[in-house]
PDB file of C-alpha atoms in Angstrom:
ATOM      1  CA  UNK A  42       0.000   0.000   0.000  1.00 44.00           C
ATOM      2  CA  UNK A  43       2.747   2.581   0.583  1.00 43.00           C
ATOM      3  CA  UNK A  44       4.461   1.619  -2.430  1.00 43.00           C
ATOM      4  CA  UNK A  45       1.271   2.518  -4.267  1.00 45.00           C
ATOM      5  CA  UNK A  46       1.019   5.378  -2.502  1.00 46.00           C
ATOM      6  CA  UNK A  47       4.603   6.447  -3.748  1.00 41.00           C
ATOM      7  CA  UNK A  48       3.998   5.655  -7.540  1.00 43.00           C
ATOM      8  CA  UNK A  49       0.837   7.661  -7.189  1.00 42.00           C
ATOM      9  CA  UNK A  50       2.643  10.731  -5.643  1.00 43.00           C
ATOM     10  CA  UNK A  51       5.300  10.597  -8.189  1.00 42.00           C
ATOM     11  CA  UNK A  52       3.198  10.282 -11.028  1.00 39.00           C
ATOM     12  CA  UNK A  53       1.288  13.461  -9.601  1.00 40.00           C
ATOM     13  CA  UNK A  54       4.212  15.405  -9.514  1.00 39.00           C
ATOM     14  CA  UNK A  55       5.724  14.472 -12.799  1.00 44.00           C
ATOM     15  CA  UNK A  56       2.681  15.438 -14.408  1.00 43.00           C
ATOM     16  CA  UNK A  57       2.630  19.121 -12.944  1.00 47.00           C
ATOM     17  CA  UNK A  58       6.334  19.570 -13.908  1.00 41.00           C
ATOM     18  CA  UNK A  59       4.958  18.345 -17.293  1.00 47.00           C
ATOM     19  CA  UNK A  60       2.244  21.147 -17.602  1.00 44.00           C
ATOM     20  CA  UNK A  61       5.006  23.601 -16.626  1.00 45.00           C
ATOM     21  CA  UNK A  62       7.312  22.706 -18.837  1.00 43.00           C
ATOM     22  CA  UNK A  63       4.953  22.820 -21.639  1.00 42.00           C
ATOM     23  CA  UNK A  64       3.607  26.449 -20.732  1.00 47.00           C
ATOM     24  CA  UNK A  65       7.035  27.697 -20.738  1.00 47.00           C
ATOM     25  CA  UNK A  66       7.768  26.465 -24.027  1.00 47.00           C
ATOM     26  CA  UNK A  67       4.440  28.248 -25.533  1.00 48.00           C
ATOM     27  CA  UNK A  68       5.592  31.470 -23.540  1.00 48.00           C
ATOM     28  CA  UNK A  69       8.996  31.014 -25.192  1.00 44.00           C
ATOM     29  CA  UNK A  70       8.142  30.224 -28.618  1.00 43.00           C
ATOM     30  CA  UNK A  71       5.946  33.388 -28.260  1.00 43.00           C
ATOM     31  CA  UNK A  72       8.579  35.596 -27.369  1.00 43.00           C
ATOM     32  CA  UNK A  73      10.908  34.035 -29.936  1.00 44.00           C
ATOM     33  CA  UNK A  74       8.410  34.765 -32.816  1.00 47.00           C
ATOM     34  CA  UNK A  75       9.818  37.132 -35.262  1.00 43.00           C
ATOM     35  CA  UNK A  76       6.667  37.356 -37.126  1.00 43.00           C
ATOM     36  CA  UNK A  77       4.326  37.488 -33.842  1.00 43.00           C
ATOM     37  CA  UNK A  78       6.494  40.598 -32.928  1.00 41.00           C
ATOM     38  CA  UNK A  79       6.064  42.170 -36.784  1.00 41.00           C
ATOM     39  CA  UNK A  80       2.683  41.988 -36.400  1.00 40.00           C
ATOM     40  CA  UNK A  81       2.224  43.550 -33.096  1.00 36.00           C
ATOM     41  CA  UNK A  82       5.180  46.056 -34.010  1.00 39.00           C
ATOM     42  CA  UNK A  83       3.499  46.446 -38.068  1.00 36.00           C
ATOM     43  CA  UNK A  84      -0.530  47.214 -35.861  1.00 35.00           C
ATOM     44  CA  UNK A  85       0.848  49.247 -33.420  1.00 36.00           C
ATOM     45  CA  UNK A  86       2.610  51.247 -36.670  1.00 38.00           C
ATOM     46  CA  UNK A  87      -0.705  51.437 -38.497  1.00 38.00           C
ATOM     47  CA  UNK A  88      -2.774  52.552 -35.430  1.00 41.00           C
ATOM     48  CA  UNK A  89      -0.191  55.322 -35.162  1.00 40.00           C
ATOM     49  CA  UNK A  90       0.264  56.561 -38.596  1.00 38.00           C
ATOM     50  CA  UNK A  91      -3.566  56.308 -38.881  1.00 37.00           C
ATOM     51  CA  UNK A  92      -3.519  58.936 -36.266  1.00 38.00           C
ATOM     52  CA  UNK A  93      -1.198  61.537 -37.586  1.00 36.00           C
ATOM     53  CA  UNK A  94      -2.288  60.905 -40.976  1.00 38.00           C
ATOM     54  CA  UNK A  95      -6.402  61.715 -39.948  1.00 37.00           C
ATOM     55  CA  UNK A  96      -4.415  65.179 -38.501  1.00 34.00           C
ATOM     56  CA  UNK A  97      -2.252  65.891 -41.348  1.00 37.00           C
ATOM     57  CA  UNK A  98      -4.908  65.448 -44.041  1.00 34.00           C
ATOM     58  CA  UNK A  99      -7.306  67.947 -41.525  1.00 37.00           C
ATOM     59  CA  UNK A 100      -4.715  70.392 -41.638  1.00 36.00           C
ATOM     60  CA  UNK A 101      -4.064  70.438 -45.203  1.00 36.00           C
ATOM     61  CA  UNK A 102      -8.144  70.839 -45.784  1.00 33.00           C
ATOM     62  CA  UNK A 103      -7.927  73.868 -43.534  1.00 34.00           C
ATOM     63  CA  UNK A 104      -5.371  74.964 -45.436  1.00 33.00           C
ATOM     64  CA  UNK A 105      -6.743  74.512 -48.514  1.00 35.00           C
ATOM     65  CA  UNK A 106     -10.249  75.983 -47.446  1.00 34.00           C
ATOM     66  CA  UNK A 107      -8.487  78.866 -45.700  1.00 36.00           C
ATOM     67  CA  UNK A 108      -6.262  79.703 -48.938  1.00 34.00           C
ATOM     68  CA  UNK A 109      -9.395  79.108 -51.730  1.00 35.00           C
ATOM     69  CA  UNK A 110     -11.932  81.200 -49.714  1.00 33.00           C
ATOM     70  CA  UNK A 111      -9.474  83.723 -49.097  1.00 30.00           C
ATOM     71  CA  UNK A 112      -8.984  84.117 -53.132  1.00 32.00           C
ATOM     72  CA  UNK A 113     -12.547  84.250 -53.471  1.00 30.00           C
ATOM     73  CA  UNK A 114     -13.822  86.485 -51.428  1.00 29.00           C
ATOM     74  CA  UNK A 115     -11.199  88.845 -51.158  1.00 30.00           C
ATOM     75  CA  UNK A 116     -12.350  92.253 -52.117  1.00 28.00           C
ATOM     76  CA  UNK A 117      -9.179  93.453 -53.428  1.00 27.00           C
ATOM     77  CA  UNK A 118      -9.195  90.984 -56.560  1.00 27.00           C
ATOM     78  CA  UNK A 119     -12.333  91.591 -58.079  1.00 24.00           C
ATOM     79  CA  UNK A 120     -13.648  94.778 -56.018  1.00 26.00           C
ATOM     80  CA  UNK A 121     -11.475  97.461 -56.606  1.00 27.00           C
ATOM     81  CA  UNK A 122      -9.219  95.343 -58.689  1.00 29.00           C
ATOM     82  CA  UNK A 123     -11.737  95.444 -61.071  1.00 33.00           C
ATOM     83  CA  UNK A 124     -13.134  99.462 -60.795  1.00 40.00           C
ATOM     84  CA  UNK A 125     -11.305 102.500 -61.454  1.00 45.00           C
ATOM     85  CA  UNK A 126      -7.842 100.472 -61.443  1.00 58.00           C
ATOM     86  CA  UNK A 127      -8.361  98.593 -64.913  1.00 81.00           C
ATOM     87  CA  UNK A 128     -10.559 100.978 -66.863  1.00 91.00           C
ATOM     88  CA  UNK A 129      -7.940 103.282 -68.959  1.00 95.00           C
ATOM     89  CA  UNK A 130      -7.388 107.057 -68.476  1.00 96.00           C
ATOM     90  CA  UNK A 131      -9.893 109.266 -70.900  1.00 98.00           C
ATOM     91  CA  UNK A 132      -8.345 110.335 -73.971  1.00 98.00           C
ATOM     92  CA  UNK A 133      -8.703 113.152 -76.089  1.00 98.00           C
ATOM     93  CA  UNK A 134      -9.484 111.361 -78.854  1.00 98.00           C
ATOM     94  CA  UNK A 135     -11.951 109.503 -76.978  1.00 98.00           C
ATOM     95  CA  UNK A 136     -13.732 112.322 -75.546  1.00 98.00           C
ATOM     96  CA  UNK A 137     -16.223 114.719 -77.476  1.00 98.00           C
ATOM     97  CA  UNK A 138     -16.101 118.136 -76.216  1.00 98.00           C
ATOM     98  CA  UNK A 139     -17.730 121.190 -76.026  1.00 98.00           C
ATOM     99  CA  UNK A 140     -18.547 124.152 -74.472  1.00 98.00           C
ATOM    100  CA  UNK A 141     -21.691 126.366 -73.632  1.00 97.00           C
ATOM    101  CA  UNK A 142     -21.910 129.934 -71.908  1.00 96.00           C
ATOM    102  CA  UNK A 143     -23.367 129.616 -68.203  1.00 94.00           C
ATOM    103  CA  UNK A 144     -23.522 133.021 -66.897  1.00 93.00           C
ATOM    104  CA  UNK A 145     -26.769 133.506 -64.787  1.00 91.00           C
ATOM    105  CA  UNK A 146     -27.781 136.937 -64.637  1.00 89.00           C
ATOM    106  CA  UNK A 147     -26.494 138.471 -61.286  1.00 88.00           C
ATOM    107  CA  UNK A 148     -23.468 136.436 -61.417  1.00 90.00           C
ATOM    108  CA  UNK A 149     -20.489 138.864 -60.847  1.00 92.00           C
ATOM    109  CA  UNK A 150     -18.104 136.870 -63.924  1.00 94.00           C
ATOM    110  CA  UNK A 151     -19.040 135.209 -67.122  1.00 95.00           C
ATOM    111  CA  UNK A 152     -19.134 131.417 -66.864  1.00 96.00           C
ATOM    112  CA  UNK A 153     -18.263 128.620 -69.700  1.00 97.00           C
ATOM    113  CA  UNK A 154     -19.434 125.146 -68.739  1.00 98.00           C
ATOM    114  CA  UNK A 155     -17.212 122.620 -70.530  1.00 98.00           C
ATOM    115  CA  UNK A 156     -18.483 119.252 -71.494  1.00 98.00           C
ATOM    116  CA  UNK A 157     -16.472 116.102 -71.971  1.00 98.00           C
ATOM    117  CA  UNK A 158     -18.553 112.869 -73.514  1.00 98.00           C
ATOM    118  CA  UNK A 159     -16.959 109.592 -73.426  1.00 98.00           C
ATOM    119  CA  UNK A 160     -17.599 108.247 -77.140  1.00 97.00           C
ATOM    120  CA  UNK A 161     -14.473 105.350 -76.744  1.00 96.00           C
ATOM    121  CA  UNK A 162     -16.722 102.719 -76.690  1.00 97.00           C
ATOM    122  CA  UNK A 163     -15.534 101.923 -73.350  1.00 97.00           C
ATOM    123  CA  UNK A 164     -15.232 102.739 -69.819  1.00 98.00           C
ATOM    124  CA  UNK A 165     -12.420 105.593 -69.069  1.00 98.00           C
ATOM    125  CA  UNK A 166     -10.866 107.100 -65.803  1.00 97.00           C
ATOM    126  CA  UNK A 167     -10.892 111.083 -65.489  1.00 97.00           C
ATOM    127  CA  UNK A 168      -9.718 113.575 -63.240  1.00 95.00           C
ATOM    128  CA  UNK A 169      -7.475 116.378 -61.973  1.00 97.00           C
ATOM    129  CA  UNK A 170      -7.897 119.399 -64.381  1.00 98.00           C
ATOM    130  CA  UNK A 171      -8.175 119.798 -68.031  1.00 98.00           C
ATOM    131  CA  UNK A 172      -5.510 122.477 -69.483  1.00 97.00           C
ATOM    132  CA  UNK A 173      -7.823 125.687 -70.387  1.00 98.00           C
ATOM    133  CA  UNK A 174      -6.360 128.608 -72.907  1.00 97.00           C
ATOM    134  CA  UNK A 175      -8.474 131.562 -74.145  1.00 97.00           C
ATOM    135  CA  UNK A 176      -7.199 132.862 -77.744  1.00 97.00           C
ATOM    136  CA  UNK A 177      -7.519 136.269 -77.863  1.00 95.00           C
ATOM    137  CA  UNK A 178      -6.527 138.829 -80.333  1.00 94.00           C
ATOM    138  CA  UNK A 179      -3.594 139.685 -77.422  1.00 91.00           C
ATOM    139  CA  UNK A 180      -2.416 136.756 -76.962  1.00 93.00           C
ATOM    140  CA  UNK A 181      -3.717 133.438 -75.007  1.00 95.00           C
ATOM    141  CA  UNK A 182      -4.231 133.903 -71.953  1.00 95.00           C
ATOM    142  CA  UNK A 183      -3.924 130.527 -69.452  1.00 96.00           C
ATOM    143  CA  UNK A 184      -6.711 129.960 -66.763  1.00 96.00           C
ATOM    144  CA  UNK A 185      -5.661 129.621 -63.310  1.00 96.00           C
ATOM    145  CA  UNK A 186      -6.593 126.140 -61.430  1.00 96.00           C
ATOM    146  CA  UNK A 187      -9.422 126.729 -58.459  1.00 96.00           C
ATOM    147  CA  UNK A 188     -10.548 124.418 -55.939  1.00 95.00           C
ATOM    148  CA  UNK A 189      -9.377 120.823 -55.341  1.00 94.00           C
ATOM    149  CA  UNK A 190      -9.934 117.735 -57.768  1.00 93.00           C
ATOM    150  CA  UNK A 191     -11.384 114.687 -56.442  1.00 90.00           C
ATOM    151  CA  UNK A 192     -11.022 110.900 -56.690  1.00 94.00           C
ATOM    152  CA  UNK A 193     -10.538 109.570 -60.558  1.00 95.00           C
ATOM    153  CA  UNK A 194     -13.586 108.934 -61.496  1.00 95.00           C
ATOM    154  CA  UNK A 195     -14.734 106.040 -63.989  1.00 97.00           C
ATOM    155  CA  UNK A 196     -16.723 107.803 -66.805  1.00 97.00           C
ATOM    156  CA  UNK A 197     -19.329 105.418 -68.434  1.00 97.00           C
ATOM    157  CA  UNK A 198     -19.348 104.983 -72.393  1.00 97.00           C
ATOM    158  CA  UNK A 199     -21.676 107.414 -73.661  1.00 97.00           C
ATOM    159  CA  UNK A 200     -21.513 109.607 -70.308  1.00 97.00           C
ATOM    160  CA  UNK A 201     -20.177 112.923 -69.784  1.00 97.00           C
ATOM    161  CA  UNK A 202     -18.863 115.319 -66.884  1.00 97.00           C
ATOM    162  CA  UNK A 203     -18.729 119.061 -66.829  1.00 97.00           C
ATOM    163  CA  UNK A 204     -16.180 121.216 -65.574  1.00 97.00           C
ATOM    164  CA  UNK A 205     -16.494 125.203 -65.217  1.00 97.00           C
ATOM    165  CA  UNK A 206     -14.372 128.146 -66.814  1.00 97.00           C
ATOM    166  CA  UNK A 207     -14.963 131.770 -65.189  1.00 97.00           C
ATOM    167  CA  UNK A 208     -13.959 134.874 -66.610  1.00 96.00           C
ATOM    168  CA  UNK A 209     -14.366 138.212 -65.770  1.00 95.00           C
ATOM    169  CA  UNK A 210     -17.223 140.732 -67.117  1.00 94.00           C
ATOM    170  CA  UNK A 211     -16.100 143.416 -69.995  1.00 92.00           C
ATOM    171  CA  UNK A 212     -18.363 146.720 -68.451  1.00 87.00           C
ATOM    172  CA  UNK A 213     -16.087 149.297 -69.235  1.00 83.00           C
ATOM    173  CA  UNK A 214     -17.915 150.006 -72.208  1.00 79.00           C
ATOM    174  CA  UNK A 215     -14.785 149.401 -74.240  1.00 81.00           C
ATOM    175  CA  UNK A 216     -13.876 146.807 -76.514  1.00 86.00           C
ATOM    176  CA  UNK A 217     -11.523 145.199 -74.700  1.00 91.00           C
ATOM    177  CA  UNK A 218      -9.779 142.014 -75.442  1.00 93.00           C
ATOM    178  CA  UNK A 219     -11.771 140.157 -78.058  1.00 95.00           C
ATOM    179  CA  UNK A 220     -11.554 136.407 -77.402  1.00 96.00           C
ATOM    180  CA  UNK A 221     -11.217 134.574 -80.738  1.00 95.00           C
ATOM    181  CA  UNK A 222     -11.512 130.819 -79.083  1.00 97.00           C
ATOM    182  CA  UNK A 223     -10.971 128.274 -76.302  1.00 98.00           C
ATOM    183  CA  UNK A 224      -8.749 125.643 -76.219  1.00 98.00           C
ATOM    184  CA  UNK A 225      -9.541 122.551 -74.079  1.00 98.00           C
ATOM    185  CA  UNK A 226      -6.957 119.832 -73.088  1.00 98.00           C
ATOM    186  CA  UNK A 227      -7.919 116.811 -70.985  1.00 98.00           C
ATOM    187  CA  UNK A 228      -6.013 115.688 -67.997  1.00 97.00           C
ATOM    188  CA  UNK A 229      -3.146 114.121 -68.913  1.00 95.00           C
ATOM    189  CA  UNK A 230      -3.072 114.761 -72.153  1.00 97.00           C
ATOM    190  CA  UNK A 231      -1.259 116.813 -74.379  1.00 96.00           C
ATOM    191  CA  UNK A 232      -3.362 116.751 -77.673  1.00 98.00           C
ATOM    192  CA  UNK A 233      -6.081 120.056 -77.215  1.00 98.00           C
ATOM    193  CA  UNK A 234      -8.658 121.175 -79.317  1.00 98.00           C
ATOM    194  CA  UNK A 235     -10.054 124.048 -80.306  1.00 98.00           C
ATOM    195  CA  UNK A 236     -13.928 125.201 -79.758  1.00 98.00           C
ATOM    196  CA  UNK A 237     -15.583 128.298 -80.723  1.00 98.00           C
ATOM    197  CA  UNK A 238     -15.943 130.761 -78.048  1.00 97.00           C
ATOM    198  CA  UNK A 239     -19.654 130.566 -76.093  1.00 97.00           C
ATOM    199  CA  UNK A 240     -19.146 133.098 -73.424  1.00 96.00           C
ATOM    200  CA  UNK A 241     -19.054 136.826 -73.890  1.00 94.00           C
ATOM    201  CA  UNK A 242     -17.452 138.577 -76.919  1.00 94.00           C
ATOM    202  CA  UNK A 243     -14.368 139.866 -75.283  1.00 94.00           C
ATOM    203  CA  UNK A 244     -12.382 140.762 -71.621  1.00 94.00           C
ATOM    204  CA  UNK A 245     -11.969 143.679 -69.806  1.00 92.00           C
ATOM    205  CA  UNK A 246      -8.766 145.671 -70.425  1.00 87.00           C
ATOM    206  CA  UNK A 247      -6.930 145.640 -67.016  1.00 75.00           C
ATOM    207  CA  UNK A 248      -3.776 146.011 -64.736  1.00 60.00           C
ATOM    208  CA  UNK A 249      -3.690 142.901 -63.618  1.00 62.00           C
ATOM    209  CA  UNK A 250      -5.584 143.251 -60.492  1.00 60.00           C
ATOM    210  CA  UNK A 251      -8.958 142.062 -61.236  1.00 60.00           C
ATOM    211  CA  UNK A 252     -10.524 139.130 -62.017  1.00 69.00           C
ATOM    212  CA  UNK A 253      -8.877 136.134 -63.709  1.00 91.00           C
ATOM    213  CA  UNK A 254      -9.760 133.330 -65.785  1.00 95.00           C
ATOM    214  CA  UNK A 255     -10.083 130.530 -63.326  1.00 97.00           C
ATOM    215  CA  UNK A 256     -10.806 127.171 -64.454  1.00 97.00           C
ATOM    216  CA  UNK A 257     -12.475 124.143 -62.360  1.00 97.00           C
ATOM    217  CA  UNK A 258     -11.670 120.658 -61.709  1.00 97.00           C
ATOM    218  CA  UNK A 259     -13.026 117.740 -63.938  1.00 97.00           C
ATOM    219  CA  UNK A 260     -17.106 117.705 -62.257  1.00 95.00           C
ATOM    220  CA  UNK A 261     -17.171 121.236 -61.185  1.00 94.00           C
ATOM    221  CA  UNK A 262     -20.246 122.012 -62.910  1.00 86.00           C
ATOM    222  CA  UNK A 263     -22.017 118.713 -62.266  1.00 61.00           C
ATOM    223  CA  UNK A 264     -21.929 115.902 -64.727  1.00 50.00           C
ATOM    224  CA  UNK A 265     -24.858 114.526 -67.466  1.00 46.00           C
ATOM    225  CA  UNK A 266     -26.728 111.711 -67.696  1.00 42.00           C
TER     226      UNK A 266
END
């Protein structure tokens, strides 16, 4: 019976250093796998580069978003860009141009209202002061800038704006200087022409301390339809 016993006891233990043994080998050959520590290493890669990639391809939307809705609604490309800045300056061969008196009785001076008509067929930037010259049978005589000129302003095909020229009255009862024309030159231009004189007949004789001829910036005297 003891030996029995003994058999029993040593079968028992040789069967638990049995079990050991084989879950040490399992735990070995796990830790020995090369391609059980790819795959951990290869998921633990992907889980990662998932990550950064989800965070790289959010930035570069922003960016892109940021940068395309910038371009379009930025007023500077296709606000002003677009206004006075790409229309071309008025010409004088563009413009048609005359002249008609505009004294109003009480008015101490004579006044000329010049017109200039954009007939380019396009749109055209004016401003500043047009050149003004009186031909008279002394001489021409050069009008004298008054006031200040504003922004350029775009003048529509088939549009026109006004400027004013003031002169003074001939009541000396003498004939004076007889003015034989006007001669207009745009802004920025230096081709003129040459209109027939609307105002009064002629200029008082003087000393040089009265009145001038005085001439107004480009819409002065209002502007047309």
């Amino acid at each position: 019976m003891r030996a029995h016993r003994i058999t029993f006891a040593a079968l028992v233990v040789a069967a638990g250093l049995s079990l050991t043994a084989c879950q040490n080998g399992d735990d070995g050959a796990a830790a020995s796998d090369p391609s059980s520590a790819s795959s951990a290493s290869a998921a633990s890669s992907a889980g990662g580069g998932s990550g950064s990639g989800g965070s790289d391809q959010d930035s570069g939307k922003e960016s892109g978003t940021g940068s395309d809705g910038k371009g379009t609604a930025d007023p500077a490309g296709s606000g002003s860009g677009s206004g006075d800045g790409t229309a071309p300056k008025c010409t004088t061969d563009g413009l048609e141009i005359t002249a008609q008196d505009g004294f109003i009785d009480g008015d101490p001076d004579g006044s000329v209202v010049v017109a200039l008509k954009n007939g380019s067929g396009a749109d055209c930037v004016i401003s500043g002061f047009a050149g003004v010259d009186l031909k008279t049978n002394a001489g021409d005589i050069s009008a004298t800038r008054k006031g200040e000129p504003g922004d350029p302003y775009t003048l529509k095909n088939g549009k026109e704006i006004d400027f004013y020229v003031s002169y003074p009255l001939n009541e000396t009862g003498g004939s004076g200087v007889h003015i034989t024309g006007l001669v207009v030159t745009p802004p920025n231009e230096t081709k003129s022409v040459t209109l027939a004189w609307p105002g009064n007949s002629s200029l008082p004789v003087t000393d040089g301390s009265g009145s001038s001829v005085l001439v107004g910036p480009i819409g002065s005297a209002g502007q047309g339809g």
